[in-house]
mmCIF file of N, CA and C in Angstrom:
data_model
loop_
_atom_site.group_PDB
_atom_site.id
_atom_site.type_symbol
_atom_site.label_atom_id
_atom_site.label_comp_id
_atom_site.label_asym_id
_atom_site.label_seq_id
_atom_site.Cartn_x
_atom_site.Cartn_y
_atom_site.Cartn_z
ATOM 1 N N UNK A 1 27.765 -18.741 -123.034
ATOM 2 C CA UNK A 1 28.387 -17.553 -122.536
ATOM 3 C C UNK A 1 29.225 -17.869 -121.292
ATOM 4 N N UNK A 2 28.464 -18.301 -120.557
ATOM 5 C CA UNK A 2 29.913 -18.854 -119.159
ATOM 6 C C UNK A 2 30.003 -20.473 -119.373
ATOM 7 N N UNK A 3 30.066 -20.396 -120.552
ATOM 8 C CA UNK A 3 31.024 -21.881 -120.506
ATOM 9 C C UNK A 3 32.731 -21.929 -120.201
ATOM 10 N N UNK A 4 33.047 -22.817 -119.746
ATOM 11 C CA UNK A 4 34.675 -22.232 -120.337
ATOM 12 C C UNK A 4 35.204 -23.062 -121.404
ATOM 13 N N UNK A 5 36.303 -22.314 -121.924
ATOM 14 C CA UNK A 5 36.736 -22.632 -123.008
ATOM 15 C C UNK A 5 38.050 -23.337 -122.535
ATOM 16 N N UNK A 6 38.701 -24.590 -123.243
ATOM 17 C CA UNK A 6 39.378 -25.508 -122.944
ATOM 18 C C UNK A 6 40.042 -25.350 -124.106
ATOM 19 N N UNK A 7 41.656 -24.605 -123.551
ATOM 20 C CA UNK A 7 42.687 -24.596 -124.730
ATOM 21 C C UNK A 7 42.932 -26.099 -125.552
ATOM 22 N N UNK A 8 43.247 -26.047 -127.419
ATOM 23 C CA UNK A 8 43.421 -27.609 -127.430
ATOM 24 C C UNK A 8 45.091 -26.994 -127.848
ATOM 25 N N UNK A 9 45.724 -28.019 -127.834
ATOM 26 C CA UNK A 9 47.067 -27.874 -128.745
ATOM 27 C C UNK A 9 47.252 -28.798 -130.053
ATOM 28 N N UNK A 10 47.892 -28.249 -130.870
ATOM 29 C CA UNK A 10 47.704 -28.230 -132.384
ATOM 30 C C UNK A 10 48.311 -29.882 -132.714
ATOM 31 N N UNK A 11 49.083 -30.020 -131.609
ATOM 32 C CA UNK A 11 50.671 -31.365 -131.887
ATOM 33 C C UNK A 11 50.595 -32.023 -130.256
ATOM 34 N N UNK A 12 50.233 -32.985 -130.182
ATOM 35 C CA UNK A 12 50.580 -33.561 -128.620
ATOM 36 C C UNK A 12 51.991 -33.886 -128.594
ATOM 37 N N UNK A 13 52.204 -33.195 -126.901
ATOM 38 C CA UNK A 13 54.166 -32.722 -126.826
ATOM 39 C C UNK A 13 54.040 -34.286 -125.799
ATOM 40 N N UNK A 14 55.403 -34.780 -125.991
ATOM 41 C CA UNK A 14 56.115 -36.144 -125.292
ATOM 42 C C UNK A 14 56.801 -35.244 -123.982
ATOM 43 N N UNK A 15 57.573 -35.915 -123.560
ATOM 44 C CA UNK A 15 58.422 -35.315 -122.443
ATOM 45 C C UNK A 15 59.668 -34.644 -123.551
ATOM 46 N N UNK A 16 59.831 -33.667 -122.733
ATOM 47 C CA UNK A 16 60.891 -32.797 -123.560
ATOM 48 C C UNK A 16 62.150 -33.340 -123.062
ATOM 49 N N UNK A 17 63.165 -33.769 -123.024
ATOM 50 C CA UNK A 17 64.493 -33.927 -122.645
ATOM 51 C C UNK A 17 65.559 -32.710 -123.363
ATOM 52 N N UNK A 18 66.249 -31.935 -122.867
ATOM 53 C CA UNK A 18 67.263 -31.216 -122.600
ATOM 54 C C UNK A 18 68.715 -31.852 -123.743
ATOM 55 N N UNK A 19 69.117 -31.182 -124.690
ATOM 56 C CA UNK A 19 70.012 -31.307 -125.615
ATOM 57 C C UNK A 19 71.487 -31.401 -124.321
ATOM 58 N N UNK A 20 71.973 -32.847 -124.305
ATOM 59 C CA UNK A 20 73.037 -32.904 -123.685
ATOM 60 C C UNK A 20 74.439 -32.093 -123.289
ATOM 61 N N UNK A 21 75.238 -31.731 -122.988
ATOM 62 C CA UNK A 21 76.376 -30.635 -122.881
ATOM 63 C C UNK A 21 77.756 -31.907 -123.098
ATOM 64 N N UNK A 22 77.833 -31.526 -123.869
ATOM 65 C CA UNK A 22 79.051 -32.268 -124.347
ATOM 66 C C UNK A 22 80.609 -31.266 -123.589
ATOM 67 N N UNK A 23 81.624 -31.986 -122.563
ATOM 68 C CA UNK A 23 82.266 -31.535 -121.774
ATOM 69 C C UNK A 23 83.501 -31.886 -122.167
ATOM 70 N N UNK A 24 84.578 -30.874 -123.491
ATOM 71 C CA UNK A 24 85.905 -31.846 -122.762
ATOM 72 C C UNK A 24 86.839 -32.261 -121.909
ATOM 73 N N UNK A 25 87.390 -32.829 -122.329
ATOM 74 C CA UNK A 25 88.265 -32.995 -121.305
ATOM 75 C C UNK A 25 90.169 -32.064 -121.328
ATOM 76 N N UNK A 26 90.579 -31.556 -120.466
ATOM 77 C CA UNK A 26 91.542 -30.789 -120.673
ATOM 78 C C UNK A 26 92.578 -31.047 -119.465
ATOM 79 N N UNK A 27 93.769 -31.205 -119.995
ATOM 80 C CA UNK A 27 94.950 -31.260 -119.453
ATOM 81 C C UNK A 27 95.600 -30.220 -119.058
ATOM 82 N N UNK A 28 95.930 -30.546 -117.407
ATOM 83 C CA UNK A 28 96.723 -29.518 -116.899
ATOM 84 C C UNK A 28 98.429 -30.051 -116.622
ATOM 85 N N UNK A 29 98.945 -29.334 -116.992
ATOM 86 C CA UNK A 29 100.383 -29.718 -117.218
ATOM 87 C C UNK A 29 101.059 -28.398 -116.103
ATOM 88 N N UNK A 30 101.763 -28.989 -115.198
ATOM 89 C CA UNK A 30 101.887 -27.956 -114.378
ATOM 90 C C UNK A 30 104.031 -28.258 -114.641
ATOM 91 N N UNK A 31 104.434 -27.066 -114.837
ATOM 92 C CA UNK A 31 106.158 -26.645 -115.020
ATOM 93 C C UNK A 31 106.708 -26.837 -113.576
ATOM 94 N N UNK A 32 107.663 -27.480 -113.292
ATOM 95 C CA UNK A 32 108.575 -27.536 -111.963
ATOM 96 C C UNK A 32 109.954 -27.466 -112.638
ATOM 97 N N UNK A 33 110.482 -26.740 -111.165
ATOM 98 C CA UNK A 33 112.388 -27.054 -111.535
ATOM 99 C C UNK A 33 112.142 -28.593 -111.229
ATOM 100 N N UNK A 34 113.571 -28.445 -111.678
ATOM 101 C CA UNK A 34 114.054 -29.973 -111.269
ATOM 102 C C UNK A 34 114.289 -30.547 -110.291
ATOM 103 N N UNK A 35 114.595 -29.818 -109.719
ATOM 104 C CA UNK A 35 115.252 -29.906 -107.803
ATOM 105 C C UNK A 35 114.096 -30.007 -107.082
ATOM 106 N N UNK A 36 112.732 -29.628 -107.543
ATOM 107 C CA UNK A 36 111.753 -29.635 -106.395
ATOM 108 C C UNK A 36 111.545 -31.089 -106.156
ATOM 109 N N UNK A 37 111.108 -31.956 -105.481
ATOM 110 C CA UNK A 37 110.572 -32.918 -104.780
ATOM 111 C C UNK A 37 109.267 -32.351 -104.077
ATOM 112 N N UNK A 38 108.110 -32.994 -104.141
ATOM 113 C CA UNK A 38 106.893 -33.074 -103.328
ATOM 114 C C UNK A 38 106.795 -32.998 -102.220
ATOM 115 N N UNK A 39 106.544 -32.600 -100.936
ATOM 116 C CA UNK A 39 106.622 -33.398 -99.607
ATOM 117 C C UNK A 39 105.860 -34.110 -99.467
ATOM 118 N N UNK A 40 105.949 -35.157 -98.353
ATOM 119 C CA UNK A 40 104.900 -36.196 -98.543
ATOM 120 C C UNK A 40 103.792 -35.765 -97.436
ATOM 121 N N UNK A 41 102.725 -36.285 -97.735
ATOM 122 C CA UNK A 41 101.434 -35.683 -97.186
ATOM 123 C C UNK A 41 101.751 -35.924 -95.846
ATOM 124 N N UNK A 42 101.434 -35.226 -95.120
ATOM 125 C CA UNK A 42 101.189 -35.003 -93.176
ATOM 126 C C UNK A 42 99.684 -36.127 -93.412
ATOM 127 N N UNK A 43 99.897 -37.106 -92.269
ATOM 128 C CA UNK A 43 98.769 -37.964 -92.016
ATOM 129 C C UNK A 43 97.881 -36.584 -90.884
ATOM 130 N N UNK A 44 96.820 -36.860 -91.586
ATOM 131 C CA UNK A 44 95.115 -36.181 -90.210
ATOM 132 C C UNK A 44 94.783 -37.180 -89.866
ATOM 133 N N UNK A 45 94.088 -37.269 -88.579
ATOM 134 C CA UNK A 45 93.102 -37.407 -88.291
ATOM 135 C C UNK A 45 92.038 -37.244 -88.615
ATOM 136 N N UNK A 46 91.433 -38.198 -88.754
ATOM 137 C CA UNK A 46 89.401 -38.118 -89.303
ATOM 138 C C UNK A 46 88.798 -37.399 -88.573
ATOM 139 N N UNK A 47 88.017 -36.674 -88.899
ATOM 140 C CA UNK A 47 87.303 -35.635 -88.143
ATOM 141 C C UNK A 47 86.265 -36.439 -87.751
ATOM 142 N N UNK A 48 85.117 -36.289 -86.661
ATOM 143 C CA UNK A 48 84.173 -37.242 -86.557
ATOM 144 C C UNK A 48 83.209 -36.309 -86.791
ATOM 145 N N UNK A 49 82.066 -37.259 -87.764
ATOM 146 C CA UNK A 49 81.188 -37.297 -88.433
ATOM 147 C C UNK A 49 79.968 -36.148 -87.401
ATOM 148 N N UNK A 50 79.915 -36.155 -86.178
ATOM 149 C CA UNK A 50 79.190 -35.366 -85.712
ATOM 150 C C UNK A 50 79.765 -35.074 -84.386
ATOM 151 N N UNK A 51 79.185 -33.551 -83.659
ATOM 152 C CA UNK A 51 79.914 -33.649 -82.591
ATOM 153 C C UNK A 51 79.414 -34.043 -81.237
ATOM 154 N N UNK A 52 80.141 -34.379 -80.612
ATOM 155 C CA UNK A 52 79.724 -35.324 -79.519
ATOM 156 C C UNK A 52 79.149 -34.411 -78.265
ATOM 157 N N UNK A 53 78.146 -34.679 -77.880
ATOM 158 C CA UNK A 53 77.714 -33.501 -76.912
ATOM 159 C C UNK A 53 77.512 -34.497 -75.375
ATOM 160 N N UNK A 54 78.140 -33.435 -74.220
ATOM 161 C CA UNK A 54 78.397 -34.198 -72.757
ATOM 162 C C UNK A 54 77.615 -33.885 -72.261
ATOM 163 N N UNK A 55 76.856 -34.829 -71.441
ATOM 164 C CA UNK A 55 75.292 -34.404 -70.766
ATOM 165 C C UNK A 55 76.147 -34.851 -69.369
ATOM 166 N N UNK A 56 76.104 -33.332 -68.111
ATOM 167 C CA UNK A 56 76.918 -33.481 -66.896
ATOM 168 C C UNK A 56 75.675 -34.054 -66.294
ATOM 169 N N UNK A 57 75.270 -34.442 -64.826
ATOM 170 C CA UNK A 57 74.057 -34.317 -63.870
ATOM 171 C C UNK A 57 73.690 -32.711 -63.983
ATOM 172 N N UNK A 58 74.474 -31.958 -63.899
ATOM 173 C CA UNK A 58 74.117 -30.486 -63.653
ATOM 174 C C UNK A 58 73.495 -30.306 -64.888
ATOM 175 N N UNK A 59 73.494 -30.594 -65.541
ATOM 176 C CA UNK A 59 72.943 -30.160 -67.234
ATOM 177 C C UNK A 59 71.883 -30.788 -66.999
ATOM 178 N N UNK A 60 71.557 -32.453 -67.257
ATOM 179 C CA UNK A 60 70.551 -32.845 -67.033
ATOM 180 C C UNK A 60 69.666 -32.327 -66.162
ATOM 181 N N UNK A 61 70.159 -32.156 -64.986
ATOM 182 C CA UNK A 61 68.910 -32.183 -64.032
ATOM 183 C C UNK A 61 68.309 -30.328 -64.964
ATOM 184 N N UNK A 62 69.448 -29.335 -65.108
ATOM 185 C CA UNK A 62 68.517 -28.318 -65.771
ATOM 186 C C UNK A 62 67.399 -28.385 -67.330
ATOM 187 N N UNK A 63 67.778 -29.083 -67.951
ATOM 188 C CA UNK A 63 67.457 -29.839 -68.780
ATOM 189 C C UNK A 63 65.679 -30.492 -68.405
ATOM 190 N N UNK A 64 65.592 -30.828 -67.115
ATOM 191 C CA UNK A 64 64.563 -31.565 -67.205
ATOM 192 C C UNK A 64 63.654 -30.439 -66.070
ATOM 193 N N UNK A 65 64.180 -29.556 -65.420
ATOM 194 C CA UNK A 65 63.684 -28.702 -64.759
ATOM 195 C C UNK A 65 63.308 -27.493 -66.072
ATOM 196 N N UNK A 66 63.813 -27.349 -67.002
ATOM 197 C CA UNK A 66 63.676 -26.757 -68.125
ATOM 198 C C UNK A 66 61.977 -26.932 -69.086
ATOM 199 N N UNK A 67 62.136 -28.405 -68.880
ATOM 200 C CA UNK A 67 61.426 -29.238 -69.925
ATOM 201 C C UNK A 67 59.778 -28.875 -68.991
ATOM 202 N N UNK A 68 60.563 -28.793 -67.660
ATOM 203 C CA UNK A 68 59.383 -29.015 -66.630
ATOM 204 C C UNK A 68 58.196 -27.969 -66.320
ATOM 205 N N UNK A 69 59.535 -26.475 -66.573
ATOM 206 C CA UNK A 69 58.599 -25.675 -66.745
ATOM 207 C C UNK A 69 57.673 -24.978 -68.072
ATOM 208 N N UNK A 70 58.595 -25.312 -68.761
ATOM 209 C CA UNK A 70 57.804 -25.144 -70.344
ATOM 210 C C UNK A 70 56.136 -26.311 -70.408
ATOM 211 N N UNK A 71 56.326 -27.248 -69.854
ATOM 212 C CA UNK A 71 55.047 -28.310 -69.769
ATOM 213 C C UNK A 71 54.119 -27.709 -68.646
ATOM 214 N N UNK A 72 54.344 -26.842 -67.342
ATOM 215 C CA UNK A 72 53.689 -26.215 -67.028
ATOM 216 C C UNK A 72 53.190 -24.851 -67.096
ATOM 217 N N UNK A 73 53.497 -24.263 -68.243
ATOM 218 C CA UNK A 73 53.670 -22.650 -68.768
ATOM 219 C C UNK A 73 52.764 -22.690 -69.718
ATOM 220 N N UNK A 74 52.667 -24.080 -70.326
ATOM 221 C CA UNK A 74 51.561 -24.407 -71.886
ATOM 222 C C UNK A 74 50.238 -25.040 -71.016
ATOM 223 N N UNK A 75 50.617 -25.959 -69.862
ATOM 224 C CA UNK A 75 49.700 -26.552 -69.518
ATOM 225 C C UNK A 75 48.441 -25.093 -68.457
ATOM 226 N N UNK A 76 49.234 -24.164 -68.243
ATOM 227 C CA UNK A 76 48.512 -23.286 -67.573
ATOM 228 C C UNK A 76 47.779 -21.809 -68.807
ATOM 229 N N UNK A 77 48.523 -22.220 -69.996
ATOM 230 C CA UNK A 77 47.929 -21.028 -71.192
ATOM 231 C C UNK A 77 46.556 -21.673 -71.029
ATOM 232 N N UNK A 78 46.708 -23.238 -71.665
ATOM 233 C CA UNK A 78 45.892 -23.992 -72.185
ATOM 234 C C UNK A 78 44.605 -23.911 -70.996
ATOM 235 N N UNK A 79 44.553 -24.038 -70.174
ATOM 236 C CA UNK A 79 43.703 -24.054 -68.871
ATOM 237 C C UNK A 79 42.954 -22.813 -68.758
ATOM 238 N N UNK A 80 43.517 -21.621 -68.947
ATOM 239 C CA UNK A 80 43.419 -20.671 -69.025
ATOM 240 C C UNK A 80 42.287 -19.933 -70.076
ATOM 241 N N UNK A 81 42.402 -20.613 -71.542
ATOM 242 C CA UNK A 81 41.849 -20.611 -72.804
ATOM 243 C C UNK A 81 40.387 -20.889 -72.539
ATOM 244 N N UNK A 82 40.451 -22.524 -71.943
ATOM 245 C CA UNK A 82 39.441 -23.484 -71.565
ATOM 246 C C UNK A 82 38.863 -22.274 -70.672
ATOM 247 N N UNK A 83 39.120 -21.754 -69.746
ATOM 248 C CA UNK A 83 38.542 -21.425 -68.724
ATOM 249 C C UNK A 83 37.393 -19.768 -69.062
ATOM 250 N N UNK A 84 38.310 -19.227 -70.226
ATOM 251 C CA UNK A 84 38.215 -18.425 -70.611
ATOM 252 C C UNK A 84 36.861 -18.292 -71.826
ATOM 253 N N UNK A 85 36.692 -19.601 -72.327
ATOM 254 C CA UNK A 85 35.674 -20.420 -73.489
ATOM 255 C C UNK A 85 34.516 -20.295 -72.736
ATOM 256 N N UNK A 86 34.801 -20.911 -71.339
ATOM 257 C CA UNK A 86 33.701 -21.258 -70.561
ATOM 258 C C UNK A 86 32.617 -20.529 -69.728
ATOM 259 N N UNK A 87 33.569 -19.579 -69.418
ATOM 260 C CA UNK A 87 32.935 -18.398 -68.705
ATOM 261 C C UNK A 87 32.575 -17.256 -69.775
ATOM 262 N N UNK A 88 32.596 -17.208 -70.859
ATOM 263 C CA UNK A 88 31.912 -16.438 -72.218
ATOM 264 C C UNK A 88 30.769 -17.523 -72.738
ATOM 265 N N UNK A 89 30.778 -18.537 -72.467
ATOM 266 C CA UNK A 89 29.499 -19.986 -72.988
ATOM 267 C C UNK A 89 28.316 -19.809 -71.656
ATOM 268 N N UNK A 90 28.887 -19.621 -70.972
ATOM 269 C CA UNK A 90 27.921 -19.206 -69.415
ATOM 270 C C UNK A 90 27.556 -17.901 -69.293
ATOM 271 N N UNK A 91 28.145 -16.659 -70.015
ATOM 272 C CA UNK A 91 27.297 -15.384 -70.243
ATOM 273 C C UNK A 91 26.335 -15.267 -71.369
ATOM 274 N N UNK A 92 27.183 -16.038 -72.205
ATOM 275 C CA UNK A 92 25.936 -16.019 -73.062
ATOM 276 C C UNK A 92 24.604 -16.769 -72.975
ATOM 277 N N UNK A 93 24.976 -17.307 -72.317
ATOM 278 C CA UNK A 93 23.688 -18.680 -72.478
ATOM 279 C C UNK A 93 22.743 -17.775 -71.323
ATOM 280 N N UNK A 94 23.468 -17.156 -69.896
ATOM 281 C CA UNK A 94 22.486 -15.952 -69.519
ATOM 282 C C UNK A 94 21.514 -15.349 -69.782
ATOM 283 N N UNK A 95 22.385 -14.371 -71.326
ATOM 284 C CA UNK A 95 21.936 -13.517 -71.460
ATOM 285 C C UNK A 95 20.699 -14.446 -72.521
ATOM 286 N N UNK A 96 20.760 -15.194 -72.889
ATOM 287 C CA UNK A 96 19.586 -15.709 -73.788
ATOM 288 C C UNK A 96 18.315 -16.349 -73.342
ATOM 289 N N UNK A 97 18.628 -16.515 -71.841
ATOM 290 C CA UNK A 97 17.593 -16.912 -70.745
ATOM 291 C C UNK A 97 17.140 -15.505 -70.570
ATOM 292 N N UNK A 98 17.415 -14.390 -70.079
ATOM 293 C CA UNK A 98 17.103 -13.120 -69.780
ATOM 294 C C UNK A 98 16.225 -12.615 -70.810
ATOM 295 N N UNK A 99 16.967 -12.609 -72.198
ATOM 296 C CA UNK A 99 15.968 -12.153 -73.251
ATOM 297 C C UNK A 99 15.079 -12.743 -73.698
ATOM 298 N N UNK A 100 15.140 -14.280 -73.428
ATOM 299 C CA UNK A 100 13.665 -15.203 -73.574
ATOM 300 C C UNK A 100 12.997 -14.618 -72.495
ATOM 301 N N UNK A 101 13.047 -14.410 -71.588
ATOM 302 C CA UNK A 101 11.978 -14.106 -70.915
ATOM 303 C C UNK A 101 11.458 -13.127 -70.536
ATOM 304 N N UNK A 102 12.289 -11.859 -71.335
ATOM 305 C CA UNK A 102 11.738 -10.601 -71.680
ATOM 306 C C UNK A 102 11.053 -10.698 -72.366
ATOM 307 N N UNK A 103 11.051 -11.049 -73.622
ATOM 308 C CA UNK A 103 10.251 -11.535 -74.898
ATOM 309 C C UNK A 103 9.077 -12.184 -74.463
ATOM 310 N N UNK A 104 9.297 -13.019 -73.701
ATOM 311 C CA UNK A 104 7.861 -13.912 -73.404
ATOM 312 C C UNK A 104 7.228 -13.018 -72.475
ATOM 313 N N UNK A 105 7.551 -12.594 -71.375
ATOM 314 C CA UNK A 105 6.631 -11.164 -70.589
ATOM 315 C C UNK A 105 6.208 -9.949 -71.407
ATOM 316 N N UNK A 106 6.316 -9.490 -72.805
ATOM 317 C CA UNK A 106 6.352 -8.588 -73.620
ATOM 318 C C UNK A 106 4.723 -9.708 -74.434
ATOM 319 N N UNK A 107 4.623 -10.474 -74.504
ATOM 320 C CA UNK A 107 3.378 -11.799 -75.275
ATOM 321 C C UNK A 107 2.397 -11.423 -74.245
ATOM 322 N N UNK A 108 2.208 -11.677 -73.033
ATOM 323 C CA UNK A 108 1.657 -11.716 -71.903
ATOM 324 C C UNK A 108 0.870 -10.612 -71.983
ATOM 325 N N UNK A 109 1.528 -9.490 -71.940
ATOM 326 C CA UNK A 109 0.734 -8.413 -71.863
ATOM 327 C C UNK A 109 -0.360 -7.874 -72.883
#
């Protein structure tokens, strides 16, 4: 009853590969007067591959006054957390001294 049941298939399948798309090829034949001539291509310039970014002193130094306060903004959450763990680990542990020894004065009597 709670076994499970394990589909079988009738034909073991190979990898399926996809029936190719056969693409022709087609000619574009484009009409000109006679008189036209082409112009010849305008030379560019290569664009460069990425863009170049200028690091002034003024940048840097904000940059690292930046960096500086984000490392003390996490470093004071984090402290904070800890501090916060600790002083809930020290009430509790209180309150479990308190009620042990309610419990044990409650035997006594």
């Amino acid at each position: 009853m709670l076994r499970p049941k394990v589909p079988t298939m009738p034909q073991p399948t190979g990898h399926h590969v996809p029936p190719a798309r056969v693409v022709e090829p087609t000619a574009v034949i484009q009409h000109s007067p006679q008189h036209y001539t082409p112009a010849p291509a305008a030379a560019q310039a290569p664009l460069p591959a990425r863009p170049t970014v200028q690091l002034t002193p003024g940048s840097a130094v904000a940059l690292v006054g930046t960096g500086a306060a984000v490392v003390l903004v996490v470093g004071v959450v984090l402290v904070s957390m800890l501090l916060a763990v600790a002083i809930t680990a020290a009430s509790v542990a209180v309150c479990a001294v308190v009620l042990r020894s309610l419990t044990a004065s409650q035997h006594r009597r």
